[in-house]
Coordinates of C-alpha atoms and ligand atoms in Angstrom, one line a residue:
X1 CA 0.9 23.0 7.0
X2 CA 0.7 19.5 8.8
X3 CA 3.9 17.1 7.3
X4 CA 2.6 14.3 6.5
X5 CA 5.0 11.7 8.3
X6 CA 4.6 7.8 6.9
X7 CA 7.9 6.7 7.6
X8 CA 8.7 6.3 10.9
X9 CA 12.2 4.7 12.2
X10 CA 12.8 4.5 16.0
X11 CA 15.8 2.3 15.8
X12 CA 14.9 -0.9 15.2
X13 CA 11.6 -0.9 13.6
X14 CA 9.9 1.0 11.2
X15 CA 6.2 1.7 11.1
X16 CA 5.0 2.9 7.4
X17 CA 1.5 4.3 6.8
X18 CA -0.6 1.9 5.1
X19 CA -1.0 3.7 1.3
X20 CA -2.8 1.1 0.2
X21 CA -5.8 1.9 2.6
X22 CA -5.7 5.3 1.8
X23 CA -8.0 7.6 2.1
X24 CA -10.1 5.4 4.2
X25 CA -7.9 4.4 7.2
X26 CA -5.0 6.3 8.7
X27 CA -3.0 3.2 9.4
X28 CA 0.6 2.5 10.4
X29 CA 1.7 -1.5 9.8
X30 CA 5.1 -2.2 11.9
X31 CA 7.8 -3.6 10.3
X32 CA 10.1 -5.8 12.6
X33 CA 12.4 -7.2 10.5
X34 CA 13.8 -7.3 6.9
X35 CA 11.3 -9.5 5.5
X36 CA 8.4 -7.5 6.6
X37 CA 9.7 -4.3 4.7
X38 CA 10.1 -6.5 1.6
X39 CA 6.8 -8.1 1.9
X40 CA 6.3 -4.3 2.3
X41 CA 7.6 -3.0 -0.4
X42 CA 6.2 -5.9 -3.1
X43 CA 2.8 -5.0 -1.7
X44 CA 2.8 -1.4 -1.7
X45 CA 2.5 -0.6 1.7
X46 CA 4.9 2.3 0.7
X47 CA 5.4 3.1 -2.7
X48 CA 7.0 5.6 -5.3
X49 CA 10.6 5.5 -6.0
X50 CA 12.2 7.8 -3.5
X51 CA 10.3 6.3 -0.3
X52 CA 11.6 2.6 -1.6
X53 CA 14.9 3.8 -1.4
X54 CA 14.9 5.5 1.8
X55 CA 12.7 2.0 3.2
X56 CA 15.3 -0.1 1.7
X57 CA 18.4 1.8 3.2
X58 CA 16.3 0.9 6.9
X59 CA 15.9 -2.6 5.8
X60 CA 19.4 -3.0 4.8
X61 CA 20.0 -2.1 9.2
X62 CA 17.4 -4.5 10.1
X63 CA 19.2 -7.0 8.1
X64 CA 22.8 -6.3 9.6
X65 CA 21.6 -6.3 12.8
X66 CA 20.0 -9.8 12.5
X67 CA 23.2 -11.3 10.8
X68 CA 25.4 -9.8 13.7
X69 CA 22.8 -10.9 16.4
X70 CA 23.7 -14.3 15.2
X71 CA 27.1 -14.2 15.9
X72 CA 26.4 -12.9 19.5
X73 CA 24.0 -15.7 19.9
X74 CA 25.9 -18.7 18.1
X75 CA 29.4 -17.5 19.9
X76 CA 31.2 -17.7 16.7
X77 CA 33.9 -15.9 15.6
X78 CA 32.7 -12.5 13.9
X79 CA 33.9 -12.8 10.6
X80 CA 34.0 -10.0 8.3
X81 CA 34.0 -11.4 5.0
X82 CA 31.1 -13.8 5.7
X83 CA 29.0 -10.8 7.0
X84 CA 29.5 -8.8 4.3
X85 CA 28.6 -11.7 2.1
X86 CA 25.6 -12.2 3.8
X87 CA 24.9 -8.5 3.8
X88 CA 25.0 -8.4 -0.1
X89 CA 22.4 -11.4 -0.4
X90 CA 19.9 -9.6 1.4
X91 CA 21.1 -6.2 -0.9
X92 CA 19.8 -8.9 -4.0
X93 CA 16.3 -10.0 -2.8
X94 CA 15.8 -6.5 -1.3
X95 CA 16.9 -5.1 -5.4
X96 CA 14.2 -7.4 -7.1
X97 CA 11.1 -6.1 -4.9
X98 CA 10.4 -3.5 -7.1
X99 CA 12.4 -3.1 -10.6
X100 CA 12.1 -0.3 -12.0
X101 CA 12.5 2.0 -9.2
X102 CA 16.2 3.0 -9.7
X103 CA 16.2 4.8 -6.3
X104 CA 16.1 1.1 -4.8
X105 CA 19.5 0.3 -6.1
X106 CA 20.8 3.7 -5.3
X107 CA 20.0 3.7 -1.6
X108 CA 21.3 -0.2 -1.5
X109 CA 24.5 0.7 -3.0
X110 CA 25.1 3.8 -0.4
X111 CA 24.6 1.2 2.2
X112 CA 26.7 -1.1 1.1
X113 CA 29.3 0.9 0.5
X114 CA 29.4 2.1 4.2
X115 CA 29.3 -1.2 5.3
X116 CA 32.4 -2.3 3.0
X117 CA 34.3 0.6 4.1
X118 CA 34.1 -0.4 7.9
X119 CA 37.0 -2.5 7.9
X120 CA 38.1 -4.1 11.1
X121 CA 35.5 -2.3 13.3
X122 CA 33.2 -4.3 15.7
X123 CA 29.4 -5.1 14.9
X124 CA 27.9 -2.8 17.2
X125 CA 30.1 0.1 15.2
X126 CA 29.1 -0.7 11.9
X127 CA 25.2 -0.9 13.1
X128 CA 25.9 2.8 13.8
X129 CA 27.4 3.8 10.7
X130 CA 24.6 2.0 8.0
X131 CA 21.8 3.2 10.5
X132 CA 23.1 6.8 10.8
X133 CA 23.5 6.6 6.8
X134 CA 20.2 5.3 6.4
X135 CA 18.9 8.6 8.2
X136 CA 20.9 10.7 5.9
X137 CA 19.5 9.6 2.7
X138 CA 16.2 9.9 4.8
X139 CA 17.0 13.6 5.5
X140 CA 18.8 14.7 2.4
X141 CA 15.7 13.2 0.5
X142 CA 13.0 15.9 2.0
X143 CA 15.6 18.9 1.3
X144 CA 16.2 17.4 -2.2
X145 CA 12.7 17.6 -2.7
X146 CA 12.2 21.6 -1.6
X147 CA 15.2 22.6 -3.7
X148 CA 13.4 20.3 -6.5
X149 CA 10.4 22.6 -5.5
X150 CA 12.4 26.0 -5.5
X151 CA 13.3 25.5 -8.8
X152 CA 10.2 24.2 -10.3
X153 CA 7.9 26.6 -8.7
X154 CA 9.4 29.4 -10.9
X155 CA 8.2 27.6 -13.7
X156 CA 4.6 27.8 -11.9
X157 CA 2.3 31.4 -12.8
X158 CA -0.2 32.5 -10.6
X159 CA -3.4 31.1 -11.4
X160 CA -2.0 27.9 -13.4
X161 CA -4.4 24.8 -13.5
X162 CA -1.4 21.9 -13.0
X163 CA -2.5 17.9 -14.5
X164 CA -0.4 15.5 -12.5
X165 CA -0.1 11.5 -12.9
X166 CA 0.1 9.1 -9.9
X167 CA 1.1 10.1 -6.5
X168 CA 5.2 12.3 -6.6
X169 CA 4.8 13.5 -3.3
X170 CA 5.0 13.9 0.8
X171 CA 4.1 10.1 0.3
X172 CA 6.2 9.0 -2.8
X173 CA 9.6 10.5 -1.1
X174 CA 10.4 10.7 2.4
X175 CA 8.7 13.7 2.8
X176 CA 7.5 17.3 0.6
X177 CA 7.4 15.6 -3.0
X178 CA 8.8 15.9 -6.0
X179 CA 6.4 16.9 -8.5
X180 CA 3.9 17.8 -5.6
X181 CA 7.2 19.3 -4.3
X182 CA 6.4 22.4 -7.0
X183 CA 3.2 22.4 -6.3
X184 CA 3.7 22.8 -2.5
X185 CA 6.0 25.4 -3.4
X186 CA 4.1 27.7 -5.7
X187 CA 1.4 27.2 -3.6
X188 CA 3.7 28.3 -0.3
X189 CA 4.3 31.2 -1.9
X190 CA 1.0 32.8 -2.9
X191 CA 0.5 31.3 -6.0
X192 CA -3.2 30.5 -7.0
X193 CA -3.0 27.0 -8.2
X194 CA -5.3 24.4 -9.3
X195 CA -4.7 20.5 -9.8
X196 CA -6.1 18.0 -11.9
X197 CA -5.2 14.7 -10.9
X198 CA -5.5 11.7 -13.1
X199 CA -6.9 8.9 -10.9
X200 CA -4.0 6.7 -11.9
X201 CA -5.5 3.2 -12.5
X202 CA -5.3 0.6 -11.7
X203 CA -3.9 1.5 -7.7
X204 CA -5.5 4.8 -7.6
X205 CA -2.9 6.5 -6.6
X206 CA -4.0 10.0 -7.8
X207 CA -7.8 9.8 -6.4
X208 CA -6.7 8.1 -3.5
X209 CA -2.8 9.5 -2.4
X210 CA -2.7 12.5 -4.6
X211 CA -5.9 14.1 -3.8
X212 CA -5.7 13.1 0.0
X213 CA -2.3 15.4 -0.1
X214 CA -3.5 18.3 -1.9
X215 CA -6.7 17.9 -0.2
X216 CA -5.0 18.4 3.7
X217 CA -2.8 21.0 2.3
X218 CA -5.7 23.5 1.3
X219 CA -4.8 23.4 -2.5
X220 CA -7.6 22.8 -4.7
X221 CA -7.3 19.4 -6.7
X222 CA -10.3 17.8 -9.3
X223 CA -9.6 14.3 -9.7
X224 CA -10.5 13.0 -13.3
X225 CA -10.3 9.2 -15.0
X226 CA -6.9 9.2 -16.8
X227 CA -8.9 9.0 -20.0
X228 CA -10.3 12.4 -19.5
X229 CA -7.0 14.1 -19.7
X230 CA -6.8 14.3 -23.7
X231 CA -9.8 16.2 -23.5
X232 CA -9.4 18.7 -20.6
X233 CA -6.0 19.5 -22.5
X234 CA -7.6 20.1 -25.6
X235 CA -10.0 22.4 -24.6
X236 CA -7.0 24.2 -23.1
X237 CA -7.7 23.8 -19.9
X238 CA -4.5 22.3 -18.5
X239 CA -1.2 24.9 -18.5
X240 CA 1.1 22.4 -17.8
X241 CA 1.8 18.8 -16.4
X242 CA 4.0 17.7 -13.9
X243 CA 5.5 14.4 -12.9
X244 CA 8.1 12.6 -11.1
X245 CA 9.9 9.7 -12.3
X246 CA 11.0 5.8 -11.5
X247 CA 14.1 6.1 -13.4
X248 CA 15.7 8.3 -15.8
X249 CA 18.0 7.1 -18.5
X250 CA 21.4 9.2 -19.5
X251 CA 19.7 10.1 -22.8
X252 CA 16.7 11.5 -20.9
X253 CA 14.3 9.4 -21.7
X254 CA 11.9 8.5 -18.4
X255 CA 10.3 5.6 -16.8
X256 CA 7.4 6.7 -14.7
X257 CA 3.9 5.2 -14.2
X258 CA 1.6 3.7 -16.8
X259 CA -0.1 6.8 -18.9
X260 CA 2.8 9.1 -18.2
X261 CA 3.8 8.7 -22.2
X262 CA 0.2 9.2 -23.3
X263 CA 0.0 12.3 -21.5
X264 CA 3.6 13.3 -22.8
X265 CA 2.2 13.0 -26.2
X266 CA -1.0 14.8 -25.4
X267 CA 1.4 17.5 -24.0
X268 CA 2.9 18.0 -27.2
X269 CA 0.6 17.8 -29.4
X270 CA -1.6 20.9 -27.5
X271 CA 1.6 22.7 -26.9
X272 CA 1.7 22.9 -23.1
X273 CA 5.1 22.0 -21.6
X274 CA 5.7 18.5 -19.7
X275 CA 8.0 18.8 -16.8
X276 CA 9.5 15.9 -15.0
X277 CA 10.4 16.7 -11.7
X278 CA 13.1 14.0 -9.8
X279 CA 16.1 14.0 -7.8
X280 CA 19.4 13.2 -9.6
X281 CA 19.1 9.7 -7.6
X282 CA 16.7 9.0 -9.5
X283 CA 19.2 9.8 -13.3
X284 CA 20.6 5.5 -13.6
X285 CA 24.3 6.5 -15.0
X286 CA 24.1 2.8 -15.9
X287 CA 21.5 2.7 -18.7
X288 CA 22.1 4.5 -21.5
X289 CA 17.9 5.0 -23.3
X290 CA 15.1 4.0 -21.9
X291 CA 15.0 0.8 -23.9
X292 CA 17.6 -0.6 -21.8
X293 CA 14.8 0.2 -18.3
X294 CA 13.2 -2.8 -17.0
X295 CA 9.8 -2.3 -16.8
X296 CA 7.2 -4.3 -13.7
X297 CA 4.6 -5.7 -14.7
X298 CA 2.2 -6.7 -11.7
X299 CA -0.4 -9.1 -10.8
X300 CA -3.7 -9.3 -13.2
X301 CA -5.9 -8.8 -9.9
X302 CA -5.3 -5.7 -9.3
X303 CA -7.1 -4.9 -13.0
X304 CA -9.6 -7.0 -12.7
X305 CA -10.8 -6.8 -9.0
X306 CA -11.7 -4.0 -6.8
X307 CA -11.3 -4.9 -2.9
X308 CA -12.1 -8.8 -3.8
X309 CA -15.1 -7.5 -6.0
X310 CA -14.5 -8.7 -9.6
X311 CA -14.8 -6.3 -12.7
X312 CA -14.1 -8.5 -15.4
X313 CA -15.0 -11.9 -16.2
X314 CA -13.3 -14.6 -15.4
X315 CA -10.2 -16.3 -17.1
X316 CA -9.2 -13.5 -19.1
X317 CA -5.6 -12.5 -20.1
X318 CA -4.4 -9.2 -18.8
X319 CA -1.4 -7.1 -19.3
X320 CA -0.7 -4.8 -16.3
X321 CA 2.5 -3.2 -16.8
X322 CA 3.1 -0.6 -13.9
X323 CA 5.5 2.2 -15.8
X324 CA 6.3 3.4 -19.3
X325 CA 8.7 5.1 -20.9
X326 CA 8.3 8.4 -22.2
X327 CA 11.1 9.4 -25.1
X328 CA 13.4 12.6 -23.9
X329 CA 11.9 14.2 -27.1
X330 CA 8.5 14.8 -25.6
X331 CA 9.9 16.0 -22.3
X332 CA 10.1 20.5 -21.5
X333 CA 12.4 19.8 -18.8
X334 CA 13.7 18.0 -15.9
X335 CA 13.8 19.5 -12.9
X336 CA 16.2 18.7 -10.6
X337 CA 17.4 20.0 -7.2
X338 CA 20.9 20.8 -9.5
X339 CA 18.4 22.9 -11.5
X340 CA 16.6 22.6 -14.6
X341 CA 17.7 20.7 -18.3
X342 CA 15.7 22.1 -20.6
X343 CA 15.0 19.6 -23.6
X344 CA 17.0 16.7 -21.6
X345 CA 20.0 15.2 -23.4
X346 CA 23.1 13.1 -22.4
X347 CA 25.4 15.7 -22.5
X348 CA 23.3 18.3 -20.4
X349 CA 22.5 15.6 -17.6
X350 CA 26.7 14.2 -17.7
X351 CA 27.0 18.3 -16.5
X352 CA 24.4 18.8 -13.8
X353 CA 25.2 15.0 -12.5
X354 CA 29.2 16.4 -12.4
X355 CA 28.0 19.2 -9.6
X356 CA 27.3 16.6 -7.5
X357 CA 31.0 15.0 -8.0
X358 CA 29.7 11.9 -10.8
X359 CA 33.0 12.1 -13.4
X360 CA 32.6 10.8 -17.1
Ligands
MRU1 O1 3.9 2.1 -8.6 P1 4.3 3.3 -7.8 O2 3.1 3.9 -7.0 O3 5.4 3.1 -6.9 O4 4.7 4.4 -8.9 C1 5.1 5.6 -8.5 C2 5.4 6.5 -9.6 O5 5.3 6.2 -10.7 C3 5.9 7.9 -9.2 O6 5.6 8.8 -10.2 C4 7.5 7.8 -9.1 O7 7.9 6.8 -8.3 C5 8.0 9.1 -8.6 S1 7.7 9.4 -7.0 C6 8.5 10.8 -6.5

C-alpha cells in the first residue's frame, strides 16, 4: 500500500497536493504563510473536514510565528496579551474559510487553548508548544481514522458492493480516511469489496479524488452520476452506503456534502443501511439539530462552468449549496473511533463523547 501523503509540514511551510487538479497533475502548491493556507482552504486546494482542521492547526503556527517575528524585528516589548489578541483575529478569518466544517473550529480551539495556557513563557517556547500540537492533531487524526476503520469494517461482508458520496478519505483527513477508512480496512483484511462512487457534482470529488484513491489502492471502484444511485439501489445492487461527515449535531442529525440526504432517503426506502463514518471531532457539542448547522453555499461558477468552458447560458440564477443535512432518523449508525451508535440519538452520543472525557 502506497500512503498517500498531501500534507506536508517541514516547519515553516506546508506544501498540500493540489486536489483540485486531480487526477490529472500530481501537484504540490507551497504554502508560506497564513494567508496562503486560507486562500487555500477557500479554494479547495485541500478539502474535507478533517484535512481543514489539521491545515488550520499549521496555519494557526505560521500565524504566531509572523506576529512574534514582529516583535523581534520592531524591538518592542513582547507583550502577551496583545499577542494573544492578535492570535485570536487570525483564529476568526481562519474560522469563516469554510463553515460548515466543524473540524475547523475544533482544531482552532486546541490551538488556542495551548497558546493561552503558555503564560509567561518566551515566543520561541510557545512556537514549540502550538507547532508540536499542531502535529498531534495531525497524528491522532490518521489513528482516529483506522480505529474508525476497525470498527466499521466489521460491519463490511465479503463480497459487499459499497456506494459512497464525495471524497472521506487518505485525502479528506490527514491520512487513511474515514468512510474510505472502512473500506481500506475490509479490504486490508481479505474482504472482496466493490465501490460505487457517486461522481459528486459539482467538484467531482468522487470521479476525480475518490476513484484516484481506490484506484492506487487495488480496490475496484465504478464511478456513476449521482443521479444514477436511486437506480443501482433499486435494482439491489448496492448493500450499503457509507459516508463521512462535515459536522454532526448532538441529536444526530448530519451535515455532509450535497446529495448525502437524497441518498439517505434512497437508503431507506430499499432497506440497505446508511452508515456515517466520522471522528468524534467532527460531533459540534454546541448545536443541538441540524437546523441550527450553517450550511456553505459557493460560487455559481463552479455549476455552470467546467475548466472556463461554460455549461449553461449566461445570466442565470444558481443555487450551489455545498452540504445538506441528513435527519438522524435516516441514519444505521455512526461509526466512530469510540465505536458504533446504532440509530444515533443525543443521549447515545452524550455517552460515547464522555469516553473521551466531554462531561454533560
Ligand atoms: O466540500 P468538501 O469536499 O470539503 O466536502 C467534503 C465532504 O463532504 C466530506 O464527506 C466530509 O468533509 C468528510 S471527510 C472525512
Amino acid at each position: 500500500m502506497d500512503e498517500i501523503k498531501h500534507i506536508l509540514w517541514d516547519g515553516k511551510s506546508l506544501k498540500l497536493l493540489d486536489q483540485r487538479l486531480l487526477p490529472k497533475k500530481e501537484q504540490y502548491r507551497e504554502c508560506k504563510n497564513f494567508e496562503d493556507v486560507c486562500r487555500a482552504i477557500k479554494n479547495m486546494t485541500v478539502r474535507g473536514a478533517p484535512a481543514i482542521g489539521v491545515v488550520a492547526a499549521f496555519a494557526l503556527v505560521m500565524a504566531a510565528r509572523h506576529i512574534l517575528e514582529k516583535y523581534s524585528s520592531s524591538k518592542a516589548a513582547f507583550s502577551e496579551n496583545q499577542f494573544q489578541h492578535q492570535l485570536a483575529t487570525a483564529a476568526n478569518l481562519l474560522r469563516n474559510t469554510r463553515p460548515t466544517a466543524v473540524n475547523l473550529t475544533w482544531a482552532i480551539e486546541r490551538i488556542l487553548k495551548k497558546s493561552r495556557a503558555c503564560n509567561k513563557k518566551t515566543p520561541e517556547f510557545i512556537i514549540k508548544v502550538l507547532e508540536s500540537e499542531a502535529e498531534s492533531i495531525f497524528k491522532e487524526d490518521i489513528q482516529i481514522n483506522k480505529k474508525i476503520g476497525e470498527w466499521g469494517s466489521e460491519l463490511i461482508g465479503d463480497g459487499f458492493t459499497i456506494l459512497t458520496h464525495c471524497n472521506a478519505g487518505a485525502l479528506a483527513t490527514a491520512g487513511y480516511g474515514t468512510a474510505l477508512g472502512v473500506i481500506r480496512s475490509a479490504h486490508y483484511q481479505g474482504k472482496k469489496i466493490k465501490v460505487f462512487a457517486d461522481e459528486t457534482r459539482p467538484f467531482l470529488q468522487g470521479s476525480r479524488l475518490t476513484a484516484w484513491e481506490l484506484q492506487k489502492e487495488g480496490i475496484p471502484v465504478c464511478v456513476i452520476v449521482d443521479s444514477a444511485a436511486g437506480y443501482f439501489i433499486n435494482k439491489g445492487d448496492i448493500d450499503c452506503i457509507i459516508v463521512g461527515a462535515d459536522r454532526v449535531a448532538m441529536n444526530g442529525d448530519v451535515a455532509n456534502k450535497i446529495g448525502t440526504y437524497s441518498l439517505a432517503v434512497l437508503a431507506n426506502e430499499n432497506s440497505i443501511p446508511f452508515y456515517v463514518a466520522v471522528p468524534l471531532s467532527t460531533v459540534d457539542i454546541q448545536t443541538r439539530t441540524g437546523k441550527e448547522i450553517t450550511i456553505e453555499e459557493r460560487a455559481p461558477q463552479e455549476i455552470t462552468h467546467l475548466e472556463g468552458i461554460p455549461l449553461a447560458p449566461d445570466g442565470l440564477s444558481v443555487r450551489n449549496p455545498s452540504f445538506d443535512i441528513t435527519p438522524a432518523r435516516l441514519i444505521t449508525a455512526l461509526i466512530t473511533e469510540h465505536g458504533i451508535i446504532y440509530r444515533p440519538e443525543e443521549k447515545k452520543i452524550k455517552e460515547l463523547l464522555s469516553k473521551r472525557g466531554n462531561t454533560f
